Amino acid sequence: MLSTDAILVQAQEAKKTLGTASTEVKNHALRAMADALVAGCEDILAANAADCADAEGTISTVMMDRLLLTKERIQGMADGVLALIDLPDPVGQVRRRATPKPGMVIEQTAVPMGVVAIIYESRPNVTSDAAALCLKSGNVCILRSGRNAWRSANAIVTALRAGLKTAGLPETCVNLIQDTSHASANELMTAVGYVDLLIPRGGAGLIRSCTENATVPCIETGTGICHIYVDASRRRRWTSSRTPRPAVPACATQRKSAWCTRTSQANFCPS
C-alpha cells in the first residue's frame, strides 16, 4: 500500500507538467480517460459488486443506490468527462486588466491552483467527475473516497490513469488515497506545502470536520440547497433537474422550501 505521504510527493512532482499542459493536450487526455472508462467497464463493475456486497445491510437503500454502478451509469460518467472538452479552458484567461498609466498594463490571469485534494463519501461517480474537472483546469488531484466505495474508486482511477498514459501525461495527475482511515483524511487536511486546496464533498459532518481542522486552504461547500419555484403555467407532471435518478421522490428531497404563484398554490403547493 502506497502511503499518503508518498502520494503527496508524487502529486507535487506532477503538478508542473499538468499546469503547463496545453488545452489540446488536456482535451486529448479527457477523451482518452472517457474511452478508458468504457473499456474498463467490466473491471469497474466487478469492483463495485464487491463494494455493494460488503455494504449490504450496513447502509441505507438511498446510500446503496448512490454506491451502485451499472453499465449505463459508467457510460454517463464517460459522457460527463467528454462534456468538459467543449468548455473553455480556464487557464490563461485574463479576468481583469487595468492600465493605471501609459505604458503600464496590469492583468489578473487565471492559473491552476496546483494540487487539489478532494475528500468525498461513498459515491463512485464523484471519482471521475472530480478527476476530470481538475485535469481540465490544470490541477493534479488527490482523491480520498469513502471506505464503502474504495474498490470502485480504485478501479475507476486505474482506468483514468490508463487514459492519461495513452495521452502522454503522468499517471500521477490523478491519485487515490489508499488508506481509508480517519488518519488519511487528517493528513490531507494538514498537508501544508503539498495540498494547495482542499474540497470536502459530502454531508454536513464531513464539511464541518474539514473546515474546523484543515490548516490548508479549504472551500466550504454546501450540503444542498433545494428550492422550487412553481409558476401558474407549470405542467402537472414534472421532475427535478437536481435529482436525475432520485432514490426517494423528488418532492421529498425538495421539501426545504418552495415558492408558488397564488393561482397555482391551491392545486400544487403544500400548506
mmCIF file of C-alpha atoms in Angstrom:
data_model
loop_
_atom_site.group_PDB
_atom_site.id
_atom_site.type_symbol
_atom_site.label_atom_id
_atom_site.label_comp_id
_atom_site.label_asym_id
_atom_site.label_seq_id
_atom_site.Cartn_x
_atom_site.Cartn_y
_atom_site.Cartn_z
ATOM 1 C CA MET A 1 0.000 0.000 0.000
ATOM 2 C CA LEU A 2 1.367 3.383 -1.010
ATOM 3 C CA SER A 3 1.470 5.762 1.936
ATOM 4 C CA THR A 4 -0.363 9.074 1.919
ATOM 5 C CA ASP A 5 2.980 10.875 2.241
ATOM 6 C CA ALA A 6 4.281 9.153 -0.897
ATOM 7 C CA ILE A 7 1.141 10.090 -2.826
ATOM 8 C CA LEU A 8 1.511 13.720 -1.754
ATOM 9 C CA VAL A 9 5.081 13.780 -3.064
ATOM 10 C CA GLN A 10 4.057 12.215 -6.389
ATOM 11 C CA ALA A 11 1.274 14.754 -6.832
ATOM 12 C CA GLN A 12 3.651 17.648 -6.249
ATOM 13 C CA GLU A 13 6.048 16.250 -8.843
ATOM 14 C CA ALA A 14 3.267 16.043 -11.448
ATOM 15 C CA LYS A 15 1.748 19.489 -10.993
ATOM 16 C CA LYS A 16 4.230 21.437 -13.128
ATOM 17 C CA THR A 17 3.715 19.135 -16.116
ATOM 18 C CA LEU A 18 -0.071 19.337 -15.925
ATOM 19 C CA GLY A 19 -0.151 23.012 -15.011
ATOM 20 C CA THR A 20 1.729 23.930 -18.195
ATOM 21 C CA ALA A 21 -0.078 21.468 -20.494
ATOM 22 C CA SER A 22 -1.874 22.981 -23.487
ATOM 23 C CA THR A 23 -5.629 22.905 -23.969
ATOM 24 C CA GLU A 24 -5.173 20.382 -26.786
ATOM 25 C CA VAL A 25 -3.165 18.030 -24.572
ATOM 26 C CA LYS A 26 -5.699 18.210 -21.750
ATOM 27 C CA ASN A 27 -8.652 17.661 -24.076
ATOM 28 C CA HIS A 28 -6.871 14.692 -25.650
ATOM 29 C CA ALA A 29 -6.373 13.286 -22.165
ATOM 30 C CA LEU A 30 -10.047 13.780 -21.293
ATOM 31 C CA ARG A 31 -11.079 11.894 -24.407
ATOM 32 C CA ALA A 32 -8.654 9.079 -23.592
ATOM 33 C CA MET A 33 -9.914 8.951 -19.997
ATOM 34 C CA ALA A 34 -13.520 8.653 -21.177
ATOM 35 C CA ASP A 35 -12.568 5.857 -23.569
ATOM 36 C CA ALA A 36 -10.698 4.070 -20.789
ATOM 37 C CA LEU A 37 -13.745 4.209 -18.515
ATOM 38 C CA VAL A 38 -15.853 2.486 -21.139
ATOM 39 C CA ALA A 39 -13.099 -0.023 -21.905
ATOM 40 C CA GLY A 40 -12.681 -0.816 -18.212
ATOM 41 C CA CYS A 41 -16.391 -1.162 -17.567
ATOM 42 C CA GLU A 42 -16.297 -4.844 -16.587
ATOM 43 C CA ASP A 43 -13.439 -4.347 -14.124
ATOM 44 C CA ILE A 44 -15.221 -1.372 -12.578
ATOM 45 C CA LEU A 45 -18.480 -3.307 -12.266
ATOM 46 C CA ALA A 46 -16.673 -6.250 -10.628
ATOM 47 C CA ALA A 47 -15.080 -3.948 -8.059
ATOM 48 C CA ASN A 48 -18.400 -2.232 -7.460
ATOM 49 C CA ALA A 49 -20.162 -5.561 -6.956
ATOM 50 C CA ALA A 50 -17.667 -6.383 -4.193
ATOM 51 C CA ASP A 51 -18.281 -2.983 -2.563
ATOM 52 C CA CYS A 52 -22.043 -3.438 -2.732
ATOM 53 C CA ALA A 53 -21.848 -6.963 -1.308
ATOM 54 C CA ASP A 54 -19.843 -5.753 1.680
ATOM 55 C CA ALA A 55 -22.149 -2.785 2.220
ATOM 56 C CA GLU A 56 -25.379 -4.810 2.004
ATOM 57 C CA GLY A 57 -27.355 -4.420 5.209
ATOM 58 C CA THR A 58 -24.997 -1.831 6.689
ATOM 59 C CA ILE A 59 -26.102 1.271 4.772
ATOM 60 C CA SER A 60 -29.479 2.707 3.801
ATOM 61 C CA THR A 61 -31.191 1.980 0.494
ATOM 62 C CA VAL A 62 -30.515 5.582 -0.536
ATOM 63 C CA MET A 63 -26.777 5.173 0.083
ATOM 64 C CA MET A 64 -26.796 1.792 -1.641
ATOM 65 C CA ASP A 65 -28.303 3.376 -4.740
ATOM 66 C CA ARG A 66 -25.569 6.009 -4.711
ATOM 67 C CA LEU A 67 -22.944 3.284 -4.377
ATOM 68 C CA LEU A 68 -24.313 1.081 -7.154
ATOM 69 C CA LEU A 69 -22.841 1.311 -10.648
ATOM 70 C CA THR A 70 -24.272 -0.064 -13.883
ATOM 71 C CA LYS A 71 -23.076 -0.024 -17.477
ATOM 72 C CA GLU A 72 -25.414 2.899 -18.104
ATOM 73 C CA ARG A 73 -24.033 4.861 -15.187
ATOM 74 C CA ILE A 74 -20.446 4.226 -16.239
ATOM 75 C CA GLN A 75 -21.338 5.426 -19.735
ATOM 76 C CA GLY A 76 -22.846 8.502 -18.112
ATOM 77 C CA MET A 77 -19.584 9.066 -16.244
ATOM 78 C CA ALA A 78 -17.669 8.843 -19.514
ATOM 79 C CA ASP A 79 -20.104 11.243 -21.170
ATOM 80 C CA GLY A 80 -19.562 13.681 -18.311
ATOM 81 C CA VAL A 81 -15.810 13.600 -18.914
ATOM 82 C CA LEU A 82 -16.308 14.196 -22.642
ATOM 83 C CA ALA A 83 -18.619 17.146 -21.957
ATOM 84 C CA LEU A 84 -15.693 19.070 -20.467
ATOM 85 C CA ILE A 85 -13.856 19.086 -23.788
ATOM 86 C CA ASP A 86 -16.222 21.685 -25.225
ATOM 87 C CA LEU A 87 -15.860 24.002 -22.238
ATOM 88 C CA PRO A 88 -13.351 26.857 -22.479
ATOM 89 C CA ASP A 89 -10.004 26.271 -20.808
ATOM 90 C CA PRO A 90 -9.924 28.478 -17.687
ATOM 91 C CA VAL A 91 -6.122 28.506 -17.572
ATOM 92 C CA GLY A 92 -4.651 31.654 -19.073
ATOM 93 C CA GLN A 93 -7.933 33.581 -19.167
ATOM 94 C CA VAL A 94 -7.462 37.260 -18.370
ATOM 95 C CA ARG A 95 -10.050 38.063 -15.721
ATOM 96 C CA ARG A 96 -9.187 41.713 -15.216
ATOM 97 C CA ARG A 97 -6.974 44.266 -16.931
ATOM 98 C CA ALA A 98 -6.025 47.777 -15.866
ATOM 99 C CA THR A 99 -3.792 50.491 -17.328
ATOM 100 C CA PRO A 100 -3.049 52.791 -14.391
ATOM 101 C CA LYS A 101 -0.752 54.911 -16.544
ATOM 102 C CA PRO A 102 0.548 54.898 -20.104
ATOM 103 C CA GLY A 103 2.882 52.010 -20.801
ATOM 104 C CA MET A 104 1.791 50.029 -17.721
ATOM 105 C CA VAL A 105 -0.655 47.130 -18.041
ATOM 106 C CA ILE A 106 -1.730 45.078 -15.025
ATOM 107 C CA GLU A 107 -3.562 41.822 -15.683
ATOM 108 C CA GLN A 108 -5.234 39.249 -13.470
ATOM 109 C CA THR A 109 -4.751 35.905 -15.217
ATOM 110 C CA ALA A 110 -6.201 32.554 -14.161
ATOM 111 C CA VAL A 111 -3.652 29.867 -13.296
ATOM 112 C CA PRO A 112 -4.045 26.369 -11.818
ATOM 113 C CA MET A 113 -4.181 26.009 -8.038
ATOM 114 C CA GLY A 114 -1.662 23.138 -8.185
ATOM 115 C CA VAL A 115 -2.667 20.102 -6.140
ATOM 116 C CA VAL A 116 -6.336 19.801 -5.198
ATOM 117 C CA ALA A 117 -7.367 17.239 -2.584
ATOM 118 C CA ILE A 118 -10.989 16.134 -2.580
ATOM 119 C CA ILE A 119 -12.484 14.162 0.297
ATOM 120 C CA TYR A 120 -15.815 12.606 -0.563
ATOM 121 C CA GLU A 121 -18.166 9.922 0.620
ATOM 122 C CA SER A 122 -19.210 6.643 -0.976
ATOM 123 C CA ARG A 123 -20.284 7.888 -4.416
ATOM 124 C CA PRO A 124 -18.060 6.285 -7.068
ATOM 125 C CA ASN A 125 -19.144 8.669 -9.852
ATOM 126 C CA VAL A 126 -17.549 11.568 -7.971
ATOM 127 C CA THR A 127 -14.172 9.929 -8.687
ATOM 128 C CA SER A 128 -14.312 10.556 -12.429
ATOM 129 C CA ASP A 129 -16.154 13.875 -12.085
ATOM 130 C CA ALA A 130 -13.552 15.337 -9.732
ATOM 131 C CA ALA A 131 -10.582 13.964 -11.670
ATOM 132 C CA ALA A 132 -11.852 15.332 -14.986
ATOM 133 C CA LEU A 133 -12.667 18.783 -13.610
ATOM 134 C CA CYS A 134 -9.241 19.038 -12.006
ATOM 135 C CA LEU A 135 -7.494 17.956 -15.186
ATOM 136 C CA LYS A 136 -9.417 20.439 -17.343
ATOM 137 C CA SER A 137 -8.350 23.244 -15.011
ATOM 138 C CA GLY A 138 -4.721 22.088 -14.957
ATOM 139 C CA ASN A 139 -4.775 20.750 -11.403
ATOM 140 C CA VAL A 140 -3.399 17.475 -10.090
ATOM 141 C CA CYS A 141 -5.979 15.771 -7.894
ATOM 142 C CA ILE A 142 -5.698 13.631 -4.791
ATOM 143 C CA LEU A 143 -8.935 11.768 -4.184
ATOM 144 C CA ARG A 144 -9.950 10.322 -0.853
ATOM 145 C CA SER A 145 -13.029 8.109 -1.234
ATOM 146 C CA GLY A 146 -15.292 6.754 1.455
ATOM 147 C CA ARG A 147 -14.418 3.265 2.674
ATOM 148 C CA ASN A 148 -17.553 1.627 1.237
ATOM 149 C CA ALA A 149 -16.685 2.717 -2.313
ATOM 150 C CA TRP A 150 -12.907 2.349 -2.269
ATOM 151 C CA ARG A 151 -12.659 -0.657 -4.584
ATOM 152 C CA SER A 152 -14.964 1.039 -7.092
ATOM 153 C CA ALA A 153 -12.967 4.269 -6.883
ATOM 154 C CA ASN A 154 -9.703 2.368 -7.301
ATOM 155 C CA ALA A 155 -10.960 0.628 -10.443
ATOM 156 C CA ILE A 156 -12.132 3.969 -11.851
ATOM 157 C CA VAL A 157 -8.781 5.625 -11.105
ATOM 158 C CA THR A 158 -6.967 2.694 -12.714
ATOM 159 C CA ALA A 159 -8.969 3.298 -15.901
ATOM 160 C CA LEU A 160 -8.428 7.058 -15.776
ATOM 161 C CA ARG A 161 -4.693 6.564 -15.359
ATOM 162 C CA ALA A 162 -4.632 4.288 -18.381
ATOM 163 C CA GLY A 163 -6.168 7.142 -20.340
ATOM 164 C CA LEU A 164 -3.591 9.598 -19.028
ATOM 165 C CA LYS A 165 -0.797 7.260 -20.063
ATOM 166 C CA THR A 166 -2.261 6.988 -23.551
ATOM 167 C CA ALA A 167 -2.378 10.789 -23.775
ATOM 168 C CA GLY A 168 1.245 11.168 -22.641
ATOM 169 C CA LEU A 169 0.532 12.760 -19.265
ATOM 170 C CA PRO A 170 1.842 11.432 -15.933
ATOM 171 C CA GLU A 171 -0.453 8.883 -14.332
ATOM 172 C CA THR A 172 0.115 10.707 -11.062
ATOM 173 C CA CYS A 173 -2.039 13.584 -12.285
ATOM 174 C CA VAL A 174 -4.862 11.524 -10.737
ATOM 175 C CA ASN A 175 -4.226 9.941 -7.337
ATOM 176 C CA LEU A 176 -6.336 7.912 -4.921
ATOM 177 C CA ILE A 177 -5.531 7.686 -1.227
ATOM 178 C CA GLN A 178 -5.217 4.021 -0.302
ATOM 179 C CA ASP A 179 -5.717 4.433 3.424
ATOM 180 C CA THR A 180 -9.423 4.916 4.196
ATOM 181 C CA SER A 181 -8.979 5.573 7.911
ATOM 182 C CA HIS A 182 -9.641 8.947 9.510
ATOM 183 C CA ALA A 183 -5.866 9.389 9.759
ATOM 184 C CA SER A 184 -5.514 9.806 5.990
ATOM 185 C CA ALA A 185 -8.226 12.460 5.917
ATOM 186 C CA ASN A 186 -6.421 14.338 8.686
ATOM 187 C CA GLU A 187 -3.160 14.072 6.760
ATOM 188 C CA LEU A 188 -4.742 15.761 3.753
ATOM 189 C CA MET A 189 -6.269 18.479 5.931
ATOM 190 C CA THR A 190 -2.845 19.358 7.351
ATOM 191 C CA ALA A 191 -0.597 18.728 4.318
ATOM 192 C CA VAL A 192 0.769 22.264 4.176
ATOM 193 C CA GLY A 193 3.179 22.627 1.264
ATOM 194 C CA TYR A 194 1.692 19.631 -0.542
ATOM 195 C CA VAL A 195 -2.038 20.358 -0.853
ATOM 196 C CA ASP A 196 -2.876 23.740 -2.365
ATOM 197 C CA LEU A 197 -6.645 23.424 -1.951
ATOM 198 C CA LEU A 198 -8.922 21.036 -0.048
ATOM 199 C CA ILE A 199 -12.520 20.423 -1.127
ATOM 200 C CA PRO A 200 -14.853 18.308 1.022
ATOM 201 C CA ARG A 201 -17.813 16.893 -0.885
ATOM 202 C CA GLY A 202 -20.388 15.261 1.302
ATOM 203 C CA GLY A 203 -22.596 15.743 4.319
ATOM 204 C CA ALA A 204 -22.518 18.438 6.963
ATOM 205 C CA GLY A 205 -20.312 16.369 9.283
ATOM 206 C CA LEU A 206 -17.568 15.927 6.685
ATOM 207 C CA ILE A 207 -17.644 19.585 5.698
ATOM 208 C CA ARG A 208 -17.542 20.721 9.321
ATOM 209 C CA SER A 209 -14.624 18.407 10.101
ATOM 210 C CA CYS A 210 -12.611 19.795 7.182
ATOM 211 C CA THR A 211 -13.319 23.454 7.865
ATOM 212 C CA GLU A 212 -12.571 23.101 11.586
ATOM 213 C CA ASN A 213 -9.397 21.021 11.281
ATOM 214 C CA ALA A 214 -7.804 21.967 7.961
ATOM 215 C CA THR A 215 -4.609 24.002 8.006
ATOM 216 C CA VAL A 216 -4.513 24.084 4.186
ATOM 217 C CA PRO A 217 -6.872 26.337 2.189
ATOM 218 C CA CYS A 218 -10.330 24.769 2.245
ATOM 219 C CA ILE A 219 -13.544 25.507 0.337
ATOM 220 C CA GLU A 220 -16.639 25.144 2.498
ATOM 221 C CA THR A 221 -19.133 23.606 0.103
ATOM 222 C CA GLY A 222 -22.865 23.492 0.709
ATOM 223 C CA THR A 223 -24.765 20.405 1.839
ATOM 224 C CA GLY A 224 -27.519 21.025 -0.699
ATOM 225 C CA ILE A 225 -29.875 23.934 -1.246
ATOM 226 C CA CYS A 226 -33.092 22.748 -2.811
ATOM 227 C CA HIS A 227 -35.667 25.282 -3.922
ATOM 228 C CA ILE A 228 -38.616 25.082 -6.303
ATOM 229 C CA TYR A 229 -40.497 27.941 -7.900
ATOM 230 C CA VAL A 230 -43.890 26.935 -9.276
ATOM 231 C CA ASP A 231 -45.389 29.268 -11.864
ATOM 232 C CA ALA A 232 -49.043 29.367 -12.856
ATOM 233 C CA SER A 233 -48.138 27.917 -16.260
ATOM 234 C CA ARG A 234 -46.446 24.855 -14.764
ATOM 235 C CA ARG A 235 -47.155 21.391 -16.050
ATOM 236 C CA ARG A 236 -48.775 18.963 -13.651
ATOM 237 C CA ARG A 237 -46.116 16.313 -14.379
ATOM 238 C CA TRP A 238 -42.569 17.416 -13.613
ATOM 239 C CA THR A 239 -39.247 16.114 -12.385
ATOM 240 C CA SER A 240 -36.382 17.744 -10.578
ATOM 241 C CA SER A 241 -33.256 18.513 -12.588
ATOM 242 C CA ARG A 242 -31.334 18.223 -9.321
ATOM 243 C CA THR A 243 -32.292 14.570 -8.916
ATOM 244 C CA PRO A 244 -31.891 12.752 -12.259
ATOM 245 C CA ARG A 245 -32.139 9.356 -10.534
ATOM 246 C CA PRO A 246 -33.547 10.048 -7.060
ATOM 247 C CA ALA A 247 -33.681 7.213 -4.571
ATOM 248 C CA VAL A 248 -36.622 8.996 -2.991
ATOM 249 C CA PRO A 249 -39.301 11.077 -4.734
ATOM 250 C CA ALA A 250 -38.167 14.479 -5.909
ATOM 251 C CA CYS A 251 -40.863 16.131 -3.818
ATOM 252 C CA ALA A 252 -39.316 14.593 -0.689
ATOM 253 C CA THR A 253 -35.843 15.901 -1.482
ATOM 254 C CA GLN A 254 -37.209 19.324 -2.350
ATOM 255 C CA ARG A 255 -39.257 19.944 0.791
ATOM 256 C CA LYS A 256 -36.792 22.527 2.086
ATOM 257 C CA SER A 257 -38.620 25.450 0.501
ATOM 258 C CA ALA A 258 -40.964 26.229 -2.347
ATOM 259 C CA TRP A 259 -42.467 29.360 -3.857
ATOM 260 C CA CYS A 260 -45.763 29.246 -5.719
ATOM 261 C CA THR A 261 -47.794 31.813 -7.566
ATOM 262 C CA ARG A 262 -51.184 32.479 -5.990
ATOM 263 C CA THR A 263 -53.046 30.799 -8.844
ATOM 264 C CA SER A 264 -51.040 27.588 -8.546
ATOM 265 C CA GLN A 265 -50.850 27.420 -4.763
ATOM 266 C CA ALA A 266 -54.226 25.774 -4.151
ATOM 267 C CA ASN A 267 -53.608 22.959 -6.610
ATOM 268 C CA PHE A 268 -49.922 22.267 -6.036
ATOM 269 C CA CYS A 269 -48.179 23.730 -3.030
ATOM 270 C CA PRO A 270 -48.362 22.194 0.421
ATOM 271 C CA SER A 271 -49.943 24.327 3.099
#
